PDB file of C-alpha atoms in Angstrom:
ATOM      1  CA  MET W   1       6.099  -0.594  -0.795  1.00 86.00           C
ATOM      2  CA  ALA W   2       3.062  -1.893  -2.314  1.00 86.00           C
ATOM      3  CA  ALA W   3       2.477   1.139  -4.533  1.00 87.00           C
ATOM      4  CA  LEU W   4       5.987   0.717  -5.450  1.00 89.00           C
ATOM      5  CA  LEU W   5       5.592  -3.041  -6.417  1.00 87.00           C
ATOM      6  CA  ARG W   6       2.928  -2.442  -8.307  1.00 87.00           C
ATOM      7  CA  GLY W   7       4.537   0.572  -9.987  1.00 89.00           C
ATOM      8  CA  TRP W   8       7.062  -1.956 -11.227  1.00 85.00           C
ATOM      9  CA  CYS W   9       4.545  -4.609 -12.391  1.00 84.00           C
ATOM     10  CA  ALA W  10       2.832  -1.703 -14.788  1.00 85.00           C
ATOM     11  CA  VAL W  11       6.650  -0.565 -16.240  1.00 85.00           C
ATOM     12  CA  LEU W  12       7.220  -4.608 -16.828  1.00 81.00           C
ATOM     13  CA  LEU W  13       3.912  -4.728 -18.435  1.00 80.00           C
ATOM     14  CA  LEU W  14       3.746  -1.285 -20.225  1.00 80.00           C
ATOM     15  CA  THR W  15       6.694  -0.123 -21.427  1.00 80.00           C
ATOM     16  CA  PRO W  16       8.729  -1.203 -24.380  1.00 79.00           C
ATOM     17  CA  TYR W  17      12.052  -2.429 -23.998  1.00 76.00           C
ATOM     18  CA  ASP W  18      15.394  -3.832 -26.051  1.00 74.00           C
ATOM     19  CA  VAL W  19      17.572  -7.118 -25.911  1.00 73.00           C
ATOM     20  CA  GLY W  20      20.356  -7.914 -27.014  1.00 68.00           C
ATOM     21  CA  ARG W  21      20.894 -11.188 -28.663  1.00 65.00           C
ATOM     22  CA  GLU W  22      24.451 -11.527 -26.538  1.00 66.00           C
ATOM     23  CA  PRO W  23      25.651  -9.380 -23.837  1.00 67.00           C
ATOM     24  CA  GLY W  24      27.361  -6.396 -25.069  1.00 68.00           C
ATOM     25  CA  ASP W  25      25.298  -6.442 -27.868  1.00 69.00           C
ATOM     26  CA  LYS W  26      25.859  -3.014 -30.190  1.00 74.00           C
ATOM     27  CA  TYR W  27      22.445  -3.226 -31.997  1.00 72.00           C
ATOM     28  CA  PRO W  28      19.906  -5.032 -29.742  1.00 70.00           C
ATOM     29  CA  ALA W  29      16.264  -5.917 -30.738  1.00 69.00           C
ATOM     30  CA  GLY W  30      13.413  -3.447 -29.774  1.00 74.00           C
ATOM     31  CA  CYS W  31      10.194  -5.132 -28.536  1.00 76.00           C
ATOM     32  CA  ALA W  32       7.029  -3.754 -27.604  1.00 72.00           C
ATOM     33  CA  SER W  33       5.194  -4.228 -24.431  1.00 74.00           C
ATOM     34  CA  ARG W  34       4.288  -7.150 -23.159  1.00 72.00           C
ATOM     35  CA  LEU W  35       0.852  -5.763 -22.565  1.00 71.00           C
ATOM     36  CA  THR W  36       0.368  -4.889 -26.167  1.00 69.00           C
ATOM     37  CA  THR W  37       2.041  -7.602 -27.946  1.00 66.00           C
ATOM     38  CA  ASP W  38       0.436 -10.243 -29.663  1.00 65.00           C
ATOM     39  CA  ARG W  39       3.370 -12.808 -29.814  1.00 59.00           C
ATOM     40  CA  GLY W  40       3.340 -15.602 -27.352  1.00 54.00           C
ATOM     41  CA  THR W  41       4.756 -16.069 -24.096  1.00 50.00           C
ATOM     42  CA  ALA W  42       8.372 -16.720 -23.001  1.00 48.00           C
ATOM     43  CA  ASP W  43       7.980 -20.924 -23.713  1.00 46.00           C
ATOM     44  CA  ASP W  44       6.802 -20.164 -27.009  1.00 51.00           C
ATOM     45  CA  GLY W  45       9.892 -18.075 -27.857  1.00 48.00           C
ATOM     46  CA  VAL W  46      12.570 -20.284 -26.825  1.00 46.00           C
ATOM     47  CA  ARG W  47      11.248 -22.641 -29.326  1.00 47.00           C
ATOM     48  CA  ARG W  48      10.554 -20.051 -32.330  1.00 51.00           C
ATOM     49  CA  GLY W  49      13.956 -17.822 -30.872  1.00 56.00           C
ATOM     50  CA  ASP W  50      12.199 -14.903 -30.225  1.00 62.00           C
ATOM     51  CA  PHE W  51      14.365 -13.051 -28.338  1.00 64.00           C
ATOM     52  CA  CYS W  52      11.684 -10.665 -27.098  1.00 69.00           C
ATOM     53  CA  ALA W  53       9.339 -13.102 -25.207  1.00 64.00           C
ATOM     54  CA  ASP W  54      12.536 -14.755 -23.667  1.00 62.00           C
ATOM     55  CA  GLU W  55      13.174 -11.323 -22.011  1.00 67.00           C
ATOM     56  CA  ARG W  56       9.959 -10.413 -20.089  1.00 70.00           C
ATOM     57  CA  ASP W  57       6.884 -12.873 -19.528  1.00 70.00           C
ATOM     58  CA  TRP W  58       3.703 -12.719 -17.633  1.00 72.00           C
ATOM     59  CA  PRO W  59       4.556 -14.819 -14.687  1.00 77.00           C
ATOM     60  CA  GLU W  60       7.270 -12.626 -13.660  1.00 79.00           C
ATOM     61  CA  ALA W  61       5.145  -9.588 -13.541  1.00 79.00           C
ATOM     62  CA  LEU W  62       2.511 -11.168 -12.100  1.00 82.00           C
ATOM     63  CA  ALA W  63       4.631 -12.285  -9.336  1.00 86.00           C
ATOM     64  CA  VAL W  64       5.443  -8.708  -8.871  1.00 85.00           C
ATOM     65  CA  ARG W  65       2.143  -7.790  -8.472  1.00 85.00           C
ATOM     66  CA  GLY W  66       1.357 -10.693  -6.229  1.00 89.00           C
ATOM     67  CA  LEU W  67       3.870  -9.531  -3.924  1.00 88.00           C
ATOM     68  CA  SER W  68       2.256  -6.526  -3.322  1.00 89.00           C
ATOM     69  CA  VAL W  69      -1.009  -8.178  -2.115  1.00 91.00           C
ATOM     70  CA  PRO W  70       0.534  -9.250   1.385  1.00 92.00           C
ATOM     71  CA  VAL W  71       2.277  -5.808   1.398  1.00 91.00           C
ATOM     72  CA  SER W  72      -1.158  -3.945   0.847  1.00 92.00           C
ATOM     73  CA  VAL W  73      -3.105  -6.254   3.436  1.00 94.00           C
ATOM     74  CA  ILE W  74      -0.105  -5.901   6.414  1.00 95.00           C
ATOM     75  CA  GLY W  75      -0.287  -1.721   5.594  1.00 93.00           C
ATOM     76  CA  VAL W  76      -4.134  -1.609   5.637  1.00 95.00           C
ATOM     77  CA  ALA W  77      -4.006  -3.768   9.219  1.00 96.00           C
ATOM     78  CA  LEU W  78      -1.036  -1.473  10.263  1.00 96.00           C
ATOM     79  CA  PHE W  79      -3.216   1.949   9.323  1.00 96.00           C
ATOM     80  CA  THR W  80      -6.328   0.634  10.817  1.00 98.00           C
ATOM     81  CA  SER W  81      -4.925  -0.574  14.000  1.00 98.00           C
ATOM     82  CA  GLY W  82      -3.223   3.194  14.304  1.00 97.00           C
ATOM     83  CA  GLN W  83      -6.397   4.988  13.633  1.00 97.00           C
ATOM     84  CA  VAL W  84      -8.506   2.871  16.171  1.00 97.00           C
ATOM     85  CA  SER W  85      -5.711   3.381  18.474  1.00 97.00           C
ATOM     86  CA  LEU W  86      -5.962   7.509  17.919  1.00 97.00           C
ATOM     87  CA  ARG W  87      -9.806   7.268  18.117  1.00 97.00           C
ATOM     88  CA  LEU W  88     -10.041   5.140  21.430  1.00 97.00           C
ATOM     89  CA  SER W  89      -7.509   7.312  23.365  1.00 97.00           C
ATOM     90  CA  ALA W  90      -9.213  10.397  22.119  1.00 97.00           C
ATOM     91  CA  HIS W  91     -12.633   8.928  23.320  1.00 97.00           C
ATOM     92  CA  ALA W  92     -10.485   8.049  26.546  1.00 97.00           C
ATOM     93  CA  GLN W  93      -9.370  11.355  27.318  1.00 97.00           C
ATOM     94  CA  ALA W  94     -12.774  12.839  26.636  1.00 96.00           C
ATOM     95  CA  LEU W  95     -14.405  10.991  28.858  1.00 96.00           C
ATOM     96  CA  ARG W  96     -11.546  11.798  31.882  1.00 96.00           C
ATOM     97  CA  PHE W  97     -12.568  15.463  31.008  1.00 96.00           C
ATOM     98  CA  MET W  98     -16.384  14.842  31.561  1.00 96.00           C
ATOM     99  CA  ASP W  99     -15.671  13.015  34.640  1.00 95.00           C
ATOM    100  CA  ARG W 100     -13.177  15.863  35.782  1.00 95.00           C
ATOM    101  CA  ARG W 101     -15.887  18.511  35.118  1.00 95.00           C
ATOM    102  CA  ALA W 102     -18.745  16.807  36.801  1.00 94.00           C
ATOM    103  CA  GLU W 103     -16.518  15.951  39.905  1.00 95.00           C
ATOM    104  CA  GLU W 104     -16.031  19.999  39.639  1.00 94.00           C
ATOM    105  CA  GLU W 105     -19.754  20.942  39.316  1.00 94.00           C
ATOM    106  CA  ARG W 106     -20.269  18.549  42.741  1.00 94.00           C
ATOM    107  CA  GLU W 107     -18.018  20.270  44.686  1.00 93.00           C
ATOM    108  CA  LYS W 108     -19.247  23.773  43.488  1.00 92.00           C
ATOM    109  CA  LYS W 109     -23.002  22.373  44.185  1.00 92.00           C
ATOM    110  CA  ALA W 110     -21.724  21.484  47.865  1.00 91.00           C
ATOM    111  CA  GLU W 111     -19.851  24.493  48.129  1.00 90.00           C
ATOM    112  CA  ARG W 112     -22.967  26.385  47.896  1.00 90.00           C
ATOM    113  CA  GLU W 113     -24.991  24.293  49.911  1.00 88.00           C
ATOM    114  CA  ASN W 114     -22.428  24.657  53.086  1.00 87.00           C
ATOM    115  CA  GLU W 115     -23.144  28.404  52.428  1.00 85.00           C
ATOM    116  CA  GLN W 116     -26.621  28.486  52.425  1.00 83.00           C
ATOM    117  CA  ALA W 117     -26.868  26.431  55.780  1.00 69.00           C
TER     118      ALA W 117
END
């Protein structure tokens, strides 16, 4: 999910886009990507009548990027707890196996001692 949010942020910042002055505009204005443009922010665009700057702005893209941070943290926490759980389970199983082998060895040793006596 975090990768999708980061990808959407990249799309907002890196891709050029078209903006119509009115809904259904047949000839929309072509706009450069927000990351490569030298024009101002959306607040400047409102004053100057810049439709491109009105459409996409930094706060929207950075909000999407900001949303990916908690999702990443939660994902890392879940992945880490899962990996620790798997490793502890494998360790416990190995200890049970070793304990069972030690018990079998004690039983065999006791049987040999009984046969010798």
